[in-house]
Tab-separated table of C-alpha atoms in Angstrom:
chain	number	residue	atom	x	y	z
A	1	MET	CA	-46.865	56.216	-75.228
A	2	SER	CA	-44.082	58.711	-74.575
A	3	LEU	CA	-46.533	61.445	-73.895
A	4	LYS	CA	-48.330	59.269	-71.298
A	5	LEU	CA	-45.046	58.417	-69.704
A	6	TRP	CA	-44.061	62.090	-69.476
A	7	SER	CA	-47.466	62.885	-67.884
A	8	ASP	CA	-47.010	60.144	-65.420
A	9	ASN	CA	-43.571	61.243	-64.434
A	10	HIS	CA	-44.859	64.926	-63.883
A	11	GLY	CA	-47.619	63.599	-61.829
A	12	ILE	CA	-45.251	61.693	-59.565
A	13	ALA	CA	-42.960	64.686	-59.305
A	14	LEU	CA	-45.859	66.912	-58.263
A	15	ILE	CA	-46.917	64.487	-55.610
A	16	MET	CA	-43.373	64.314	-54.269
A	17	VAL	CA	-43.090	68.131	-54.246
A	18	LEU	CA	-46.374	68.283	-52.310
A	19	TRP	CA	-45.178	65.681	-49.823
A	20	VAL	CA	-41.882	67.579	-49.415
A	21	LEU	CA	-43.731	70.845	-48.805
A	22	ALA	CA	-46.048	69.134	-46.319
A	23	ILE	CA	-43.016	67.679	-44.474
A	24	LEU	CA	-41.218	71.042	-44.524
A	25	THR	CA	-44.387	72.685	-43.213
A	26	VAL	CA	-44.734	70.256	-40.286
A	27	ILE	CA	-40.939	70.769	-39.492
A	28	ALA	CA	-41.383	74.495	-39.631
A	29	LEU	CA	-44.426	74.427	-37.386
A	30	SER	CA	-42.694	72.033	-35.056
A	31	PHE	CA	-39.553	74.264	-34.919
A	32	SER	CA	-41.829	77.310	-34.410
A	33	PHE	CA	-43.711	75.622	-31.546
A	34	ALA	CA	-40.417	74.443	-29.966
A	35	VAL	CA	-38.935	77.911	-30.223
A	36	ARG	CA	-42.041	79.445	-28.688
A	37	VAL	CA	-42.040	76.931	-25.852
A	38	ASP	CA	-38.235	77.501	-25.305
A	39	THR	CA	-38.754	81.202	-25.238
A	40	HIS	CA	-41.597	80.925	-22.587
A	41	SER	CA	-39.380	78.585	-20.592
A	42	THR	CA	-36.503	81.000	-20.758
A	43	MET	CA	-38.678	83.963	-19.839
A	44	ALA	CA	-40.327	81.985	-17.001
A	45	PHE	CA	-36.876	80.987	-15.687
A	46	LYS	CA	-35.600	84.551	-15.994
A	47	GLU	CA	-38.546	85.734	-14.104
A	48	GLU	CA	-38.147	83.066	-11.336
A	49	VAL	CA	-34.543	83.983	-10.946
A	50	GLU	CA	-35.215	87.700	-10.695
A	51	ASN	CA	-38.068	86.916	-8.123
A	52	LYS	CA	-35.637	84.722	-6.184
A	53	PHE	CA	-33.036	87.519	-6.029
A	54	LEU	CA	-35.797	89.820	-4.804
A	55	ALA	CA	-36.785	87.382	-2.122
A	56	GLU	CA	-33.195	86.814	-1.033
A	57	ALA	CA	-32.766	90.635	-0.691
A	58	GLY	CA	-35.884	90.751	1.453
A	59	ALA	CA	-34.611	88.009	3.696
A	60	ALA	CA	-31.360	89.887	4.055
A	61	ARG	CA	-33.218	93.177	4.824
A	62	GLY	CA	-35.059	91.282	7.528
A	63	VAL	CA	-31.881	90.131	9.206
A	64	THR	CA	-30.614	93.632	9.031
A	65	GLU	CA	-33.720	94.980	10.587
A	66	ILE	CA	-33.320	92.493	13.499
A	67	PHE	CA	-29.822	93.702	14.194
A	68	TYR	CA	-30.833	97.314	13.899
A	69	ARG	CA	-33.771	96.621	16.289
A	70	ASN	CA	-31.327	95.102	18.810
A	71	ALA	CA	-29.112	98.049	18.566
A	72	ASN	CA	-31.776	100.590	18.985
A	73	LYS	CA	-34.652	99.057	21.006
A	74	GLY	CA	-33.728	101.017	24.132
A	75	GLN	CA	-33.503	104.462	22.446
A	76	ARG	CA	-36.016	106.840	23.775
A	77	VAL	CA	-35.884	109.158	20.771
A	78	ILE	CA	-35.796	107.675	17.330
A	79	LEU	CA	-35.949	110.002	14.219
A	80	GLU	CA	-38.867	109.630	11.707
A	81	GLY	CA	-38.028	107.059	9.132
A	82	MET	CA	-35.473	105.283	11.472
A	83	GLU	CA	-38.112	103.401	13.385
A	84	THR	CA	-37.518	99.721	14.230
A	85	TRP	CA	-39.611	97.136	12.460
A	86	ARG	CA	-42.286	95.252	14.408
A	87	ILE	CA	-41.733	91.628	15.088
A	88	ASP	CA	-45.393	90.599	15.223
A	89	GLY	CA	-45.667	89.393	11.570
A	90	LYS	CA	-46.503	92.806	10.167
A	91	PRO	CA	-45.659	92.782	6.340
A	92	TYR	CA	-43.348	95.622	5.098
A	93	GLU	CA	-43.121	96.297	1.349
A	94	VAL	CA	-39.922	97.655	-0.209
A	95	ARG	CA	-39.864	98.635	-3.860
A	96	THR	CA	-36.715	98.538	-6.132
A	97	ASP	CA	-36.112	99.305	-9.955
A	98	ALA	CA	-36.423	95.630	-10.559
A	99	GLY	CA	-39.626	94.977	-8.638
A	100	TYR	CA	-40.575	94.785	-4.978
A	101	PHE	CA	-40.346	92.426	-1.987
A	102	THR	CA	-42.493	91.970	1.136
A	103	VAL	CA	-40.984	91.027	4.398
A	104	SER	CA	-42.403	90.076	7.792
A	105	ILE	CA	-40.532	89.252	10.984
A	106	THR	CA	-42.155	87.194	13.781
A	107	ASP	CA	-40.520	86.690	17.237
A	108	GLU	CA	-40.904	82.984	18.028
A	109	ALA	CA	-41.523	83.952	21.608
A	110	GLY	CA	-44.905	85.303	20.392
A	111	LYS	CA	-46.013	81.780	19.786
A	112	VAL	CA	-46.749	78.822	22.067
A	113	ASP	CA	-43.618	76.503	22.356
A	114	ILE	CA	-45.114	72.979	22.300
A	115	ASN	CA	-41.831	71.774	24.062
A	116	MET	CA	-42.128	74.097	26.908
A	117	THR	CA	-45.670	75.301	27.385
A	118	PRO	CA	-47.914	74.298	30.333
A	119	ASP	CA	-50.781	71.969	29.629
A	120	ILE	CA	-53.331	74.698	30.369
A	121	ILE	CA	-52.087	77.046	27.591
A	122	LEU	CA	-51.926	74.177	25.087
A	123	ARG	CA	-55.530	73.290	25.903
A	124	ASN	CA	-56.664	76.899	25.764
A	125	LEU	CA	-55.106	77.366	22.362
A	126	LEU	CA	-56.652	74.256	20.907
A	127	GLY	CA	-59.990	75.554	22.200
A	128	ASN	CA	-59.429	78.919	20.518
A	129	LEU	CA	-59.409	76.917	17.264
A	130	ASP	CA	-62.882	75.706	17.780
A	131	LEU	CA	-61.962	72.146	18.437
A	132	GLY	CA	-64.446	70.060	20.492
A	133	PRO	CA	-63.609	69.058	24.185
A	134	GLU	CA	-62.928	65.370	23.267
A	135	HIS	CA	-60.655	66.376	20.390
A	136	ILE	CA	-58.841	68.805	22.635
A	137	ASP	CA	-58.338	66.068	25.322
A	138	THR	CA	-57.052	63.694	22.765
A	139	ILE	CA	-54.631	66.124	21.079
A	140	ALA	CA	-53.256	67.748	24.338
A	141	ASP	CA	-52.671	64.380	26.055
A	142	SER	CA	-51.063	62.821	22.981
A	143	ILE	CA	-48.739	65.746	22.512
A	144	LEU	CA	-47.594	65.448	26.114
A	145	ASP	CA	-47.153	61.698	25.790
A	146	TRP	CA	-45.260	62.068	22.557
A	147	LYS	CA	-42.609	64.252	24.168
A	148	ASP	CA	-42.268	62.730	27.683
A	149	PRO	CA	-39.581	60.180	28.367
A	150	ASP	CA	-41.756	57.287	29.322
A	151	GLU	CA	-44.264	54.866	27.849
A	152	LEU	CA	-47.115	55.567	30.270
A	153	HIS	CA	-50.000	57.214	28.329
A	154	ARG	CA	-52.380	59.658	29.756
A	155	LEU	CA	-56.192	59.234	29.836
A	156	HIS	CA	-56.751	60.446	26.295
A	157	GLY	CA	-53.231	60.195	25.123
A	158	ALA	CA	-51.107	57.664	23.251
A	159	GLU	CA	-47.740	56.043	23.474
A	160	SER	CA	-45.742	53.511	21.246
A	161	ASP	CA	-48.235	50.715	21.778
A	162	TYR	CA	-50.884	52.697	19.913
A	163	TYR	CA	-48.589	53.939	17.194
A	164	MET	CA	-47.238	50.355	16.614
A	165	SER	CA	-50.660	49.154	16.005
A	166	LEU	CA	-51.230	51.442	13.002
A	167	PRO	CA	-50.842	50.157	9.345
A	168	ASN	CA	-47.477	51.895	9.094
A	169	PRO	CA	-46.154	51.470	12.619
A	170	TYR	CA	-43.691	53.790	14.384
A	171	GLY	CA	-42.730	54.605	18.004
A	172	ALA	CA	-43.450	57.638	20.036
A	173	ARG	CA	-40.390	59.979	20.031
A	174	ASN	CA	-40.429	60.267	23.915
A	175	ALA	CA	-38.325	63.421	23.524
A	176	PRO	CA	-39.021	67.042	22.631
A	177	PHE	CA	-40.372	67.859	19.159
A	178	GLU	CA	-37.821	68.601	16.584
A	179	THR	CA	-40.124	70.067	13.895
A	180	LEU	CA	-43.731	71.213	13.882
A	181	GLU	CA	-44.490	68.842	10.931
A	182	GLU	CA	-43.758	66.078	13.354
A	183	LEU	CA	-47.229	66.818	14.976
A	184	LEU	CA	-48.779	64.955	11.902
A	185	MET	CA	-47.582	61.725	13.687
A	186	VAL	CA	-49.433	62.487	16.876
A	187	LYS	CA	-52.814	60.936	17.542
A	188	GLY	CA	-55.691	63.191	16.776
A	189	ILE	CA	-53.779	65.871	14.626
A	190	THR	CA	-54.772	65.930	10.917
A	191	PRO	CA	-53.288	68.066	8.109
A	192	GLY	CA	-56.521	70.362	8.329
A	193	ILE	CA	-55.932	70.959	12.105
A	194	LEU	CA	-52.257	71.670	11.585
A	195	TYR	CA	-52.257	73.808	8.434
A	196	GLY	CA	-55.764	75.016	8.466
A	197	SER	CA	-57.949	75.877	5.444
A	198	ARG	CA	-59.359	78.822	3.597
A	199	GLU	CA	-61.982	79.167	6.228
A	200	SER	CA	-59.832	78.713	9.379
A	201	ARG	CA	-56.307	79.235	10.457
A	202	GLY	CA	-54.122	76.195	11.339
A	203	LEU	CA	-52.547	75.299	14.636
A	204	ILE	CA	-49.076	75.735	13.021
A	205	GLU	CA	-49.473	79.572	12.812
A	206	PHE	CA	-49.514	79.775	16.701
A	207	ILE	CA	-46.874	77.194	17.733
A	208	THR	CA	-43.123	76.743	17.659
A	209	VAL	CA	-40.377	74.504	18.766
A	210	ASN	CA	-37.754	77.325	18.674
A	211	SER	CA	-38.750	80.059	21.139
A	212	ARG	CA	-36.084	79.414	23.807
A	213	ALA	CA	-38.066	81.696	26.114
A	214	ASP	CA	-39.850	80.928	29.341
A	215	ARG	CA	-42.579	83.519	28.705
A	216	ILE	CA	-44.770	84.444	25.701
A	217	ASN	CA	-43.810	87.823	24.381
A	218	LEU	CA	-47.035	89.873	24.404
A	219	ASN	CA	-45.484	92.442	21.860
A	220	SER	CA	-45.549	89.774	19.142
A	221	ALA	CA	-48.258	87.302	20.165
A	222	PRO	CA	-51.434	87.088	18.038
A	223	LYS	CA	-54.799	87.390	19.804
A	224	GLU	CA	-55.324	83.546	19.643
A	225	VAL	CA	-52.159	83.078	21.630
A	226	LEU	CA	-52.802	85.889	24.104
A	227	ILE	CA	-56.194	84.686	25.089
A	228	SER	CA	-54.742	81.138	25.608
A	229	VAL	CA	-52.859	82.622	28.755
A	230	PRO	CA	-54.800	82.251	32.030
A	231	GLY	CA	-56.198	85.497	33.073
A	232	ILE	CA	-56.326	87.211	29.587
A	233	THR	CA	-59.676	87.928	28.400
A	234	SER	CA	-60.621	88.969	24.916
A	235	GLU	CA	-60.997	92.569	26.029
A	236	ILE	CA	-57.479	92.564	27.619
A	237	ALA	CA	-56.019	91.040	24.514
A	238	ASP	CA	-57.574	93.736	22.347
A	239	GLU	CA	-56.107	96.363	24.851
A	240	ILE	CA	-52.613	94.772	24.400
A	241	MET	CA	-52.881	94.746	20.657
A	242	THR	CA	-54.083	98.346	20.562
A	243	LEU	CA	-51.428	99.558	22.905
A	244	ARG	CA	-48.544	97.969	20.838
A	245	GLN	CA	-49.604	99.638	17.633
A	246	ASP	CA	-47.970	102.801	18.790
A	247	ARG	CA	-45.056	101.547	20.962
A	248	GLU	CA	-43.791	98.406	22.453
A	249	ILE	CA	-45.002	97.345	26.005
A	250	ASN	CA	-42.135	97.274	28.493
A	251	TYR	CA	-44.135	96.223	31.616
A	252	LEU	CA	-47.220	94.263	32.203
A	253	LEU	CA	-48.589	96.997	34.420
A	254	GLU	CA	-48.851	99.327	31.456
A	255	ILE	CA	-52.002	97.298	30.517
A	256	LYS	CA	-54.994	99.291	31.646
A	257	GLY	CA	-57.417	97.785	34.203
A	258	LEU	CA	-55.044	94.959	35.207
A	259	SER	CA	-55.922	94.019	38.816
A	260	GLU	CA	-53.370	92.545	41.281
A	261	GLN	CA	-55.100	89.221	41.106
A	262	ARG	CA	-55.161	89.177	37.354
A	263	TYR	CA	-51.584	90.254	37.277
A	264	SER	CA	-50.597	87.348	39.405
A	265	LEU	CA	-52.331	84.974	36.932
A	266	ILE	CA	-50.653	86.460	33.948
A	267	GLU	CA	-47.192	87.058	35.160
A	268	PRO	CA	-45.854	83.431	35.096
A	269	TYR	CA	-46.696	83.112	31.378
A	270	LEU	CA	-46.367	86.529	29.741
A	271	GLY	CA	-43.467	88.817	29.245
A	272	THR	CA	-42.134	91.644	27.100
A	273	GLU	CA	-38.675	90.363	26.100
A	274	ASP	CA	-37.658	89.177	22.596
A	275	SER	CA	-36.504	85.635	22.411
A	276	GLN	CA	-33.743	86.423	19.879
A	277	VAL	CA	-35.236	83.670	17.628
A	278	PHE	CA	-37.138	85.157	14.651
A	279	THR	CA	-38.837	83.819	11.640
A	280	ILE	CA	-38.522	85.891	8.466
A	281	VAL	CA	-40.858	85.520	5.605
A	282	SER	CA	-39.932	87.165	2.271
A	283	ALA	CA	-41.565	87.192	-1.115
A	284	GLY	CA	-39.970	88.686	-4.260
A	285	HIS	CA	-41.997	90.031	-7.060
A	286	ARG	CA	-40.701	91.143	-10.482
A	287	ASN	CA	-42.140	94.490	-11.683
A	288	ASN	CA	-45.782	94.708	-10.467
A	289	LYS	CA	-46.609	91.086	-11.089
A	290	LYS	CA	-48.664	89.224	-8.298
A	291	ALA	CA	-46.904	85.846	-8.696
A	292	GLY	CA	-43.618	85.697	-6.788
A	293	TYR	CA	-41.001	83.652	-5.064
A	294	GLY	CA	-41.007	82.873	-1.357
A	295	ILE	CA	-38.367	82.268	1.327
A	296	THR	CA	-39.118	81.366	4.905
A	297	GLU	CA	-36.241	81.197	7.432
A	298	THR	CA	-35.901	80.985	11.145
A	299	ILE	CA	-32.678	82.374	12.656
A	300	ALA	CA	-31.271	82.484	16.188
A	301	VAL	CA	-29.273	85.621	16.988
A	302	THR	CA	-25.909	84.425	18.608
A	303	GLY	CA	-23.995	87.678	18.852
A	304	GLU	CA	-23.853	91.377	17.915
A	305	ASN	CA	-23.580	90.589	14.235
A	306	SER	CA	-23.909	86.846	14.074
A	307	TYR	CA	-26.797	84.339	13.799
A	308	ASP	CA	-27.453	80.683	13.046
A	309	TYR	CA	-30.022	79.106	10.649
A	310	LEU	CA	-32.586	76.957	12.467
A	311	TYR	CA	-34.919	76.590	9.419
A	312	TYR	CA	-34.783	77.476	5.774
A	313	LYS	CA	-37.206	76.880	3.016
A	314	LYS	CA	-37.002	78.431	-0.409
A	315	GLY	CA	-38.800	78.188	-3.685
A	316	THR	CA	-42.516	78.536	-2.425
A	317	SER	CA	-44.891	80.077	-4.846
A	318	VAL	CA	-46.660	83.128	-3.590
A	319	ARG	CA	-49.355	85.433	-4.847
A	320	GLN	CA	-50.355	88.867	-3.656
């Protein structure tokens, strides 16, 4: 009897030991997993912070290059390595001990300002994005209706009566656009048209609400914008882009083969002056990793060493 009781007690003890070991194993594995997750989270956070610092350094470098450009643009002789950066969106890569950042600067005058542009340029730009005639008429008229001060709609446009009939009603602004994203509220414009896709570029790449210039800057405008200007053919646009690879164009007459008649067509819409409103896109990359941290900002130069922010967006994920 006592032998059996002793055996039963040992069996229970063994089972309890096994249960304790199982519980300790689960706890150990859970702790190990938690530590691993925490370590990865810490490393990811550290990498993001380092990428962010690099991106901020790139944005600051962009501002510095804009002021350097303003101070040296008129110089006839600039030493090698001291050249001013281009303002047509060309990316520049700068390497540091911690990694590298890429920066591009775009003069907002190189885009079509939807608050100021003539109807003909807007329609030409939409046509350059391969939109059909009916779609072009709807979008162009609706953009003009959205920003004009009245409630009289154009033939293919829309005013508040149309927008108030939608499932989620709202009125037309009847004032200038404040942001480009506001275009998504305009009749005919879809996210695909505004932002583009892998196969095609979006309207947002060629337009602005911040140029503050009465002419498009041919030194920074992409081809899609250049050929939107009356009188600019694809061949002339290519000539302009080739010419500005080596130096900036100071006068329209520097463009080869520009007849007097064509000059008179182009001159009201095209110029060579910077707007002093620039968009800086910076991406920071730790070490040689492709994943990075992005910053986009639009600044308006207000003085010799001063500027205001018009737009700032940080934290976008980028890949090289």
